[in-house]
PDB file of C-alpha atoms in Angstrom:
ATOM      1  CA  LYS A  21     -14.519 -62.495 -58.047  1.00 80.00           C
ATOM      2  CA  ASN A  22     -12.556 -61.526 -61.158  1.00 84.00           C
ATOM      3  CA  GLN A  23      -8.872 -61.129 -60.365  1.00 91.00           C
ATOM      4  CA  VAL A  24      -5.633 -60.501 -62.217  1.00 95.00           C
ATOM      5  CA  GLU A  25      -2.359 -61.255 -60.443  1.00 96.00           C
ATOM      6  CA  GLN A  26       1.042 -60.229 -61.703  1.00 97.00           C
ATOM      7  CA  SER A  27       4.544 -61.253 -60.792  1.00 97.00           C
ATOM      8  CA  PRO A  28       7.066 -60.183 -59.918  1.00 97.00           C
ATOM      9  CA  GLN A  29       5.860 -57.029 -58.206  1.00 96.00           C
ATOM     10  CA  SER A  30       9.104 -55.329 -59.200  1.00 97.00           C
ATOM     11  CA  LEU A  31      12.144 -56.206 -61.282  1.00 97.00           C
ATOM     12  CA  ILE A  32      15.534 -54.630 -61.896  1.00 98.00           C
ATOM     13  CA  ILE A  33      17.650 -55.727 -64.852  1.00 97.00           C
ATOM     14  CA  LEU A  34      20.677 -54.495 -66.755  1.00 97.00           C
ATOM     15  CA  GLU A  35      20.230 -52.671 -70.032  1.00 98.00           C
ATOM     16  CA  GLY A  36      20.375 -55.085 -72.952  1.00 97.00           C
ATOM     17  CA  LYS A  37      19.093 -58.075 -70.977  1.00 98.00           C
ATOM     18  CA  ASN A  38      15.813 -59.877 -71.596  1.00 98.00           C
ATOM     19  CA  CYS A  39      13.027 -60.341 -69.067  1.00 98.00           C
ATOM     20  CA  THR A  40       9.647 -62.014 -68.724  1.00 98.00           C
ATOM     21  CA  LEU A  41       6.695 -60.736 -66.725  1.00 98.00           C
ATOM     22  CA  GLN A  42       3.893 -63.059 -65.626  1.00 98.00           C
ATOM     23  CA  CYS A  43       0.135 -62.670 -65.366  1.00 98.00           C
ATOM     24  CA  ASN A  44      -2.445 -65.102 -63.972  1.00 97.00           C
ATOM     25  CA  TYR A  45      -6.129 -64.358 -64.139  1.00 96.00           C
ATOM     26  CA  THR A  46      -9.470 -65.628 -62.956  1.00 94.00           C
ATOM     27  CA  VAL A  47     -11.903 -63.688 -65.121  1.00 88.00           C
ATOM     28  CA  SER A  48     -15.068 -65.100 -66.570  1.00 85.00           C
ATOM     29  CA  PRO A  49     -16.279 -64.952 -69.219  1.00 87.00           C
ATOM     30  CA  PHE A  50     -12.978 -64.173 -70.892  1.00 89.00           C
ATOM     31  CA  SER A  51     -12.947 -61.812 -73.862  1.00 88.00           C
ATOM     32  CA  ASN A  52      -9.410 -60.554 -74.332  1.00 91.00           C
ATOM     33  CA  LEU A  53      -6.117 -59.947 -72.560  1.00 94.00           C
ATOM     34  CA  ARG A  54      -4.122 -56.752 -72.869  1.00 94.00           C
ATOM     35  CA  TRP A  55      -0.714 -55.584 -71.760  1.00 97.00           C
ATOM     36  CA  TYR A  56      -0.205 -51.889 -71.073  1.00 96.00           C
ATOM     37  CA  LYS A  57       2.937 -49.877 -70.352  1.00 97.00           C
ATOM     38  CA  GLN A  58       2.573 -47.005 -67.905  1.00 95.00           C
ATOM     39  CA  ASP A  59       5.356 -44.488 -67.497  1.00 94.00           C
ATOM     40  CA  THR A  60       5.467 -42.580 -64.215  1.00 90.00           C
ATOM     41  CA  GLY A  61       2.921 -39.779 -64.227  1.00 87.00           C
ATOM     42  CA  ARG A  62       1.382 -40.845 -67.517  1.00 91.00           C
ATOM     43  CA  GLY A  63      -1.646 -42.818 -68.608  1.00 93.00           C
ATOM     44  CA  PRO A  64      -1.261 -46.472 -69.681  1.00 94.00           C
ATOM     45  CA  VAL A  65      -0.383 -47.156 -73.311  1.00 95.00           C
ATOM     46  CA  SER A  66      -1.501 -50.347 -75.032  1.00 93.00           C
ATOM     47  CA  LEU A  67       1.198 -52.812 -76.104  1.00 96.00           C
ATOM     48  CA  THR A  68      -0.831 -55.850 -77.205  1.00 94.00           C
ATOM     49  CA  ILE A  69      -4.402 -57.139 -77.259  1.00 91.00           C
ATOM     50  CA  MET A  70      -5.080 -60.877 -77.620  1.00 92.00           C
ATOM     51  CA  THR A  71      -8.315 -62.822 -77.907  1.00 89.00           C
ATOM     52  CA  PHE A  72      -8.692 -66.407 -76.683  1.00 84.00           C
ATOM     53  CA  SER A  73      -7.774 -67.770 -80.124  1.00 89.00           C
ATOM     54  CA  GLU A  74      -4.395 -66.036 -80.168  1.00 91.00           C
ATOM     55  CA  ASN A  75      -1.502 -67.475 -78.190  1.00 93.00           C
ATOM     56  CA  THR A  76       1.211 -64.993 -79.118  1.00 96.00           C
ATOM     57  CA  LYS A  77       1.448 -61.437 -80.341  1.00 96.00           C
ATOM     58  CA  SER A  78       4.462 -59.202 -80.839  1.00 96.00           C
ATOM     59  CA  ASN A  79       4.952 -55.459 -80.852  1.00 95.00           C
ATOM     60  CA  GLY A  80       8.576 -54.676 -81.597  1.00 96.00           C
ATOM     61  CA  ARG A  81      10.706 -55.960 -78.739  1.00 97.00           C
ATOM     62  CA  TYR A  82       7.602 -56.914 -76.760  1.00 98.00           C
ATOM     63  CA  THR A  83       6.091 -60.400 -77.172  1.00 98.00           C
ATOM     64  CA  ALA A  84       3.009 -61.464 -75.281  1.00 98.00           C
ATOM     65  CA  THR A  85       1.820 -65.031 -74.893  1.00 97.00           C
ATOM     66  CA  LEU A  86      -1.547 -66.343 -73.782  1.00 97.00           C
ATOM     67  CA  ASP A  87      -2.577 -69.770 -72.527  1.00 95.00           C
ATOM     68  CA  ALA A  88      -6.350 -69.603 -72.170  1.00 91.00           C
ATOM     69  CA  ASP A  89      -6.475 -73.122 -70.720  1.00 92.00           C
ATOM     70  CA  THR A  90      -4.248 -72.338 -67.745  1.00 95.00           C
ATOM     71  CA  LYS A  91      -5.324 -68.680 -67.678  1.00 95.00           C
ATOM     72  CA  GLN A  92      -1.782 -67.415 -67.850  1.00 97.00           C
ATOM     73  CA  SER A  93      -0.056 -64.776 -69.913  1.00 98.00           C
ATOM     74  CA  SER A  94       3.501 -63.513 -70.137  1.00 98.00           C
ATOM     75  CA  LEU A  95       5.170 -60.446 -71.562  1.00 98.00           C
ATOM     76  CA  HIS A  96       8.712 -60.954 -72.819  1.00 98.00           C
ATOM     77  CA  ILE A  97      10.922 -57.933 -73.387  1.00 98.00           C
ATOM     78  CA  THR A  98      13.965 -58.462 -75.574  1.00 98.00           C
ATOM     79  CA  ALA A  99      17.194 -56.421 -75.471  1.00 98.00           C
ATOM     80  CA  SER A 100      15.875 -54.040 -72.835  1.00 97.00           C
ATOM     81  CA  GLN A 101      16.453 -50.305 -73.111  1.00 97.00           C
ATOM     82  CA  LEU A 102      16.466 -47.603 -70.454  1.00 97.00           C
ATOM     83  CA  SER A 103      13.163 -46.338 -71.865  1.00 97.00           C
ATOM     84  CA  ASP A 104      11.535 -49.655 -70.976  1.00 98.00           C
ATOM     85  CA  SER A 105      11.586 -48.594 -67.319  1.00 98.00           C
ATOM     86  CA  ALA A 106       7.890 -48.375 -66.451  1.00 97.00           C
ATOM     87  CA  SER A 107       5.026 -50.301 -64.903  1.00 96.00           C
ATOM     88  CA  TYR A 108       3.581 -53.081 -67.037  1.00 98.00           C
ATOM     89  CA  ILE A 109      -0.064 -53.813 -66.437  1.00 97.00           C
ATOM     90  CA  CYS A 110      -1.950 -56.963 -67.414  1.00 97.00           C
ATOM     91  CA  VAL A 111      -5.636 -56.351 -68.131  1.00 94.00           C
ATOM     92  CA  VAL A 112      -8.360 -58.894 -68.853  1.00 93.00           C
ATOM     93  CA  GLY A 113     -11.572 -57.983 -70.635  1.00 89.00           C
ATOM     94  CA  SER A 114     -14.853 -59.696 -69.881  1.00 84.00           C
ATOM     95  CA  ASN A 115     -17.977 -59.468 -71.991  1.00 71.00           C
ATOM     96  CA  PHE A 116     -20.877 -58.709 -69.780  1.00 54.00           C
ATOM     97  CA  GLY A 117     -22.791 -56.537 -72.212  1.00 55.00           C
ATOM     98  CA  ASN A 118     -20.585 -53.507 -71.774  1.00 63.00           C
ATOM     99  CA  GLU A 119     -17.024 -54.803 -71.646  1.00 73.00           C
ATOM    100  CA  LYS A 120     -15.511 -54.741 -68.165  1.00 78.00           C
ATOM    101  CA  LEU A 121     -11.746 -54.650 -67.697  1.00 87.00           C
ATOM    102  CA  THR A 122     -10.010 -56.132 -64.678  1.00 90.00           C
ATOM    103  CA  PHE A 123      -6.581 -54.628 -64.065  1.00 93.00           C
ATOM    104  CA  GLY A 124      -3.586 -56.194 -62.396  1.00 95.00           C
ATOM    105  CA  THR A 125      -1.510 -54.079 -60.032  1.00 94.00           C
ATOM    106  CA  GLY A 126       1.412 -54.132 -62.426  1.00 96.00           C
ATOM    107  CA  THR A 127       5.086 -55.062 -62.442  1.00 97.00           C
ATOM    108  CA  ARG A 128       7.453 -52.159 -61.853  1.00 97.00           C
ATOM    109  CA  LEU A 129      10.416 -52.682 -64.225  1.00 98.00           C
ATOM    110  CA  THR A 130      13.631 -50.731 -63.804  1.00 98.00           C
ATOM    111  CA  ILE A 131      16.388 -50.915 -66.398  1.00 98.00           C
ATOM    112  CA  ILE A 132      19.822 -49.889 -65.159  1.00 97.00           C
ATOM    113  CA  PRO A 133      22.768 -48.970 -67.394  1.00 96.00           C
TER     114      PRO A 133
ATOM    115  CA  GLY B  19      -4.318 -36.038 -84.051  1.00 53.00           C
ATOM    116  CA  ALA B  20      -4.683 -35.082 -80.409  1.00 80.00           C
ATOM    117  CA  GLY B  21      -4.971 -37.776 -77.807  1.00 92.00           C
ATOM    118  CA  VAL B  22      -7.169 -37.883 -74.726  1.00 95.00           C
ATOM    119  CA  SER B  23      -6.662 -34.821 -72.576  1.00 96.00           C
ATOM    120  CA  GLN B  24      -7.598 -34.284 -68.948  1.00 97.00           C
ATOM    121  CA  SER B  25      -7.693 -31.250 -66.727  1.00 96.00           C
ATOM    122  CA  PRO B  26      -6.514 -30.229 -64.296  1.00 97.00           C
ATOM    123  CA  SER B  27      -3.362 -32.344 -64.137  1.00 95.00           C
ATOM    124  CA  ASN B  28      -3.207 -31.857 -60.381  1.00 96.00           C
ATOM    125  CA  LYS B  29      -5.866 -30.833 -57.899  1.00 97.00           C
ATOM    126  CA  VAL B  30      -5.411 -30.251 -54.194  1.00 97.00           C
ATOM    127  CA  THR B  31      -8.569 -29.676 -52.209  1.00 97.00           C
ATOM    128  CA  GLU B  32      -9.759 -29.607 -48.638  1.00 97.00           C
ATOM    129  CA  LYS B  33     -11.908 -32.347 -47.178  1.00 97.00           C
ATOM    130  CA  GLY B  34     -15.579 -31.618 -47.736  1.00 97.00           C
ATOM    131  CA  LYS B  35     -15.138 -29.562 -50.892  1.00 97.00           C
ATOM    132  CA  ASP B  36     -16.536 -30.540 -54.287  1.00 98.00           C
ATOM    133  CA  VAL B  37     -14.260 -31.110 -57.282  1.00 98.00           C
ATOM    134  CA  GLU B  38     -14.820 -31.444 -61.020  1.00 98.00           C
ATOM    135  CA  LEU B  39     -12.456 -33.329 -63.286  1.00 98.00           C
ATOM    136  CA  ARG B  40     -12.639 -32.952 -67.048  1.00 97.00           C
ATOM    137  CA  CYS B  41     -11.908 -35.350 -69.892  1.00 97.00           C
ATOM    138  CA  ASP B  42     -11.693 -34.558 -73.601  1.00 96.00           C
ATOM    139  CA  PRO B  43     -11.739 -37.851 -75.519  1.00 95.00           C
ATOM    140  CA  ILE B  44     -10.335 -38.468 -78.967  1.00 94.00           C
ATOM    141  CA  SER B  45     -12.679 -37.062 -81.595  1.00 91.00           C
ATOM    142  CA  GLY B  46     -14.988 -39.723 -82.973  1.00 89.00           C
ATOM    143  CA  HIS B  47     -14.570 -42.121 -80.067  1.00 91.00           C
ATOM    144  CA  THR B  48     -18.016 -43.144 -78.915  1.00 88.00           C
ATOM    145  CA  ALA B  49     -17.001 -44.937 -75.722  1.00 91.00           C
ATOM    146  CA  LEU B  50     -15.532 -43.175 -72.695  1.00 94.00           C
ATOM    147  CA  TYR B  51     -14.380 -44.666 -69.398  1.00 94.00           C
ATOM    148  CA  TRP B  52     -13.386 -43.216 -66.037  1.00 96.00           C
ATOM    149  CA  TYR B  53     -10.983 -45.137 -63.787  1.00 96.00           C
ATOM    150  CA  ARG B  54      -9.375 -44.498 -60.431  1.00 97.00           C
ATOM    151  CA  GLN B  55      -5.805 -45.535 -59.624  1.00 94.00           C
ATOM    152  CA  SER B  56      -4.945 -45.495 -55.945  1.00 92.00           C
ATOM    153  CA  LEU B  57      -1.379 -45.877 -54.748  1.00 85.00           C
ATOM    154  CA  GLY B  58      -0.269 -49.489 -55.086  1.00 80.00           C
ATOM    155  CA  GLN B  59      -3.627 -50.582 -56.508  1.00 84.00           C
ATOM    156  CA  GLY B  60      -4.764 -51.618 -59.958  1.00 86.00           C
ATOM    157  CA  LEU B  61      -7.002 -49.353 -61.956  1.00 92.00           C
ATOM    158  CA  GLU B  62     -10.565 -49.416 -60.685  1.00 93.00           C
ATOM    159  CA  PHE B  63     -13.464 -48.961 -63.107  1.00 92.00           C
ATOM    160  CA  LEU B  64     -15.808 -46.128 -62.198  1.00 95.00           C
ATOM    161  CA  ILE B  65     -18.203 -45.373 -65.048  1.00 94.00           C
ATOM    162  CA  TYR B  66     -18.653 -46.025 -68.773  1.00 91.00           C
ATOM    163  CA  PHE B  67     -20.412 -44.043 -71.501  1.00 91.00           C
ATOM    164  CA  GLN B  68     -21.280 -45.526 -74.898  1.00 88.00           C
ATOM    165  CA  GLY B  69     -22.895 -43.223 -77.429  1.00 84.00           C
ATOM    166  CA  ASN B  70     -26.384 -42.198 -76.368  1.00 83.00           C
ATOM    167  CA  SER B  71     -26.948 -45.252 -74.175  1.00 86.00           C
ATOM    168  CA  ALA B  72     -27.502 -44.931 -70.451  1.00 87.00           C
ATOM    169  CA  PRO B  73     -24.094 -44.907 -68.716  1.00 90.00           C
ATOM    170  CA  ASP B  74     -22.866 -47.926 -66.763  1.00 89.00           C
ATOM    171  CA  LYS B  75     -22.391 -46.470 -63.276  1.00 92.00           C
ATOM    172  CA  SER B  76     -21.757 -49.771 -61.538  1.00 89.00           C
ATOM    173  CA  GLY B  77     -18.214 -48.837 -60.494  1.00 91.00           C
ATOM    174  CA  LEU B  78     -18.994 -45.585 -58.717  1.00 95.00           C
ATOM    175  CA  PRO B  79     -17.982 -46.102 -55.063  1.00 94.00           C
ATOM    176  CA  SER B  80     -20.636 -43.877 -53.513  1.00 94.00           C
ATOM    177  CA  ASP B  81     -23.378 -41.407 -54.351  1.00 95.00           C
ATOM    178  CA  ARG B  82     -20.851 -38.616 -53.875  1.00 97.00           C
ATOM    179  CA  PHE B  83     -19.472 -39.558 -57.296  1.00 97.00           C
ATOM    180  CA  SER B  84     -21.265 -38.638 -60.514  1.00 97.00           C
ATOM    181  CA  ALA B  85     -20.315 -38.099 -64.127  1.00 96.00           C
ATOM    182  CA  GLU B  86     -21.875 -36.730 -67.245  1.00 94.00           C
ATOM    183  CA  ARG B  87     -20.970 -36.625 -70.886  1.00 94.00           C
ATOM    184  CA  THR B  88     -22.285 -33.703 -72.866  1.00 84.00           C
ATOM    185  CA  GLY B  89     -22.913 -33.945 -76.591  1.00 80.00           C
ATOM    186  CA  GLY B  90     -21.248 -37.334 -76.739  1.00 76.00           C
ATOM    187  CA  SER B  91     -17.842 -35.751 -76.273  1.00 89.00           C
ATOM    188  CA  VAL B  92     -16.464 -34.005 -73.179  1.00 94.00           C
ATOM    189  CA  SER B  93     -17.050 -35.706 -69.837  1.00 96.00           C
ATOM    190  CA  THR B  94     -16.958 -34.339 -66.306  1.00 97.00           C
ATOM    191  CA  LEU B  95     -16.460 -36.441 -63.176  1.00 98.00           C
ATOM    192  CA  THR B  96     -17.761 -34.724 -60.050  1.00 98.00           C
ATOM    193  CA  ILE B  97     -16.883 -35.728 -56.510  1.00 98.00           C
ATOM    194  CA  GLN B  98     -18.964 -34.052 -53.833  1.00 98.00           C
ATOM    195  CA  ARG B  99     -17.908 -33.607 -50.216  1.00 97.00           C
ATOM    196  CA  THR B 100     -14.475 -35.053 -50.889  1.00 98.00           C
ATOM    197  CA  GLN B 101     -12.882 -37.403 -48.365  1.00 97.00           C
ATOM    198  CA  GLN B 102      -9.211 -38.214 -47.862  1.00 96.00           C
ATOM    199  CA  GLU B 103      -9.742 -41.707 -49.277  1.00 95.00           C
ATOM    200  CA  ASP B 104     -10.737 -40.084 -52.575  1.00 97.00           C
ATOM    201  CA  SER B 105      -7.087 -39.116 -53.082  1.00 97.00           C
ATOM    202  CA  ALA B 106      -5.943 -40.953 -56.210  1.00 97.00           C
ATOM    203  CA  VAL B 107      -5.163 -40.500 -59.879  1.00 96.00           C
ATOM    204  CA  TYR B 108      -8.320 -40.336 -61.968  1.00 98.00           C
ATOM    205  CA  LEU B 109      -7.829 -41.600 -65.503  1.00 97.00           C
ATOM    206  CA  CYS B 110     -10.090 -41.202 -68.494  1.00 97.00           C
ATOM    207  CA  ALA B 111      -9.943 -43.438 -71.571  1.00 95.00           C
ATOM    208  CA  SER B 112     -11.766 -43.455 -74.878  1.00 94.00           C
ATOM    209  CA  THR B 113     -12.167 -46.008 -77.624  1.00 90.00           C
ATOM    210  CA  VAL B 114     -13.837 -46.269 -80.991  1.00 86.00           C
ATOM    211  CA  ILE B 115     -15.950 -49.174 -79.827  1.00 77.00           C
ATOM    212  CA  THR B 116     -15.944 -51.384 -76.790  1.00 70.00           C
ATOM    213  CA  GLY B 117     -13.466 -54.241 -77.084  1.00 69.00           C
ATOM    214  CA  ARG B 118     -10.957 -52.206 -79.000  1.00 77.00           C
ATOM    215  CA  GLU B 119      -7.818 -50.514 -77.690  1.00 84.00           C
ATOM    216  CA  GLN B 120      -8.500 -47.896 -75.052  1.00 90.00           C
ATOM    217  CA  PHE B 121      -6.513 -44.676 -75.239  1.00 94.00           C
ATOM    218  CA  PHE B 122      -5.799 -43.158 -71.863  1.00 95.00           C
ATOM    219  CA  GLY B 123      -5.359 -39.569 -70.850  1.00 96.00           C
ATOM    220  CA  PRO B 124      -2.520 -38.471 -68.547  1.00 95.00           C
ATOM    221  CA  GLY B 125      -4.808 -38.463 -65.533  1.00 96.00           C
ATOM    222  CA  THR B 126      -5.690 -35.975 -62.820  1.00 97.00           C
ATOM    223  CA  ARG B 127      -3.914 -36.425 -59.504  1.00 96.00           C
ATOM    224  CA  LEU B 128      -6.374 -35.535 -56.753  1.00 97.00           C
ATOM    225  CA  THR B 129      -5.125 -34.878 -53.243  1.00 97.00           C
ATOM    226  CA  VAL B 130      -7.655 -34.326 -50.477  1.00 97.00           C
ATOM    227  CA  LEU B 131      -6.156 -32.746 -47.378  1.00 95.00           C
TER     228      LEU B 131
END
């Protein structure tokens, strides 16, 4: 069964600090890995999309890494801001004709001043 | 341009009633997805439309759930004889082509009493 597991489930850090969120997946065949940010009451917004040939991708203060051999990904947030408070969802795409996405349950990040 | 819109934003209904949820995708996006997000769970795929192809209904949890997409644009998700376990946020997403970034709507929060 395709699964995406994220850790930690929740995280609280001080404004200005860095943090790293983890994602492990068992999805086959692998097509791509995405990180989404979901603010409370809103739909998810894409941060990065990586294929198996990419091992790092940045979007501003967000940097995602991918190790397709160990099936692990991380999302590093630099110099956190209050607006970074949200859920961060790891999503793995699988090519079975129509692409199927398997979603993790997310890491709830809270930035405190 | 406008993003994905969904209506209503909130829907409260009594058990046994039928509900219709609407999604307006981004103009020109040929692919449209419906997902369900239950409390504490990852997004769950429901149904996928791609152009004029037959929809992928493999994620629909029961025959009480159906969806249609008229004219390759607006989509309606219908839940008949609602049950309390149908309570969730229903999210719609559209994309130019499968494998590319999916743009999510704000979701419809359905509460079945």
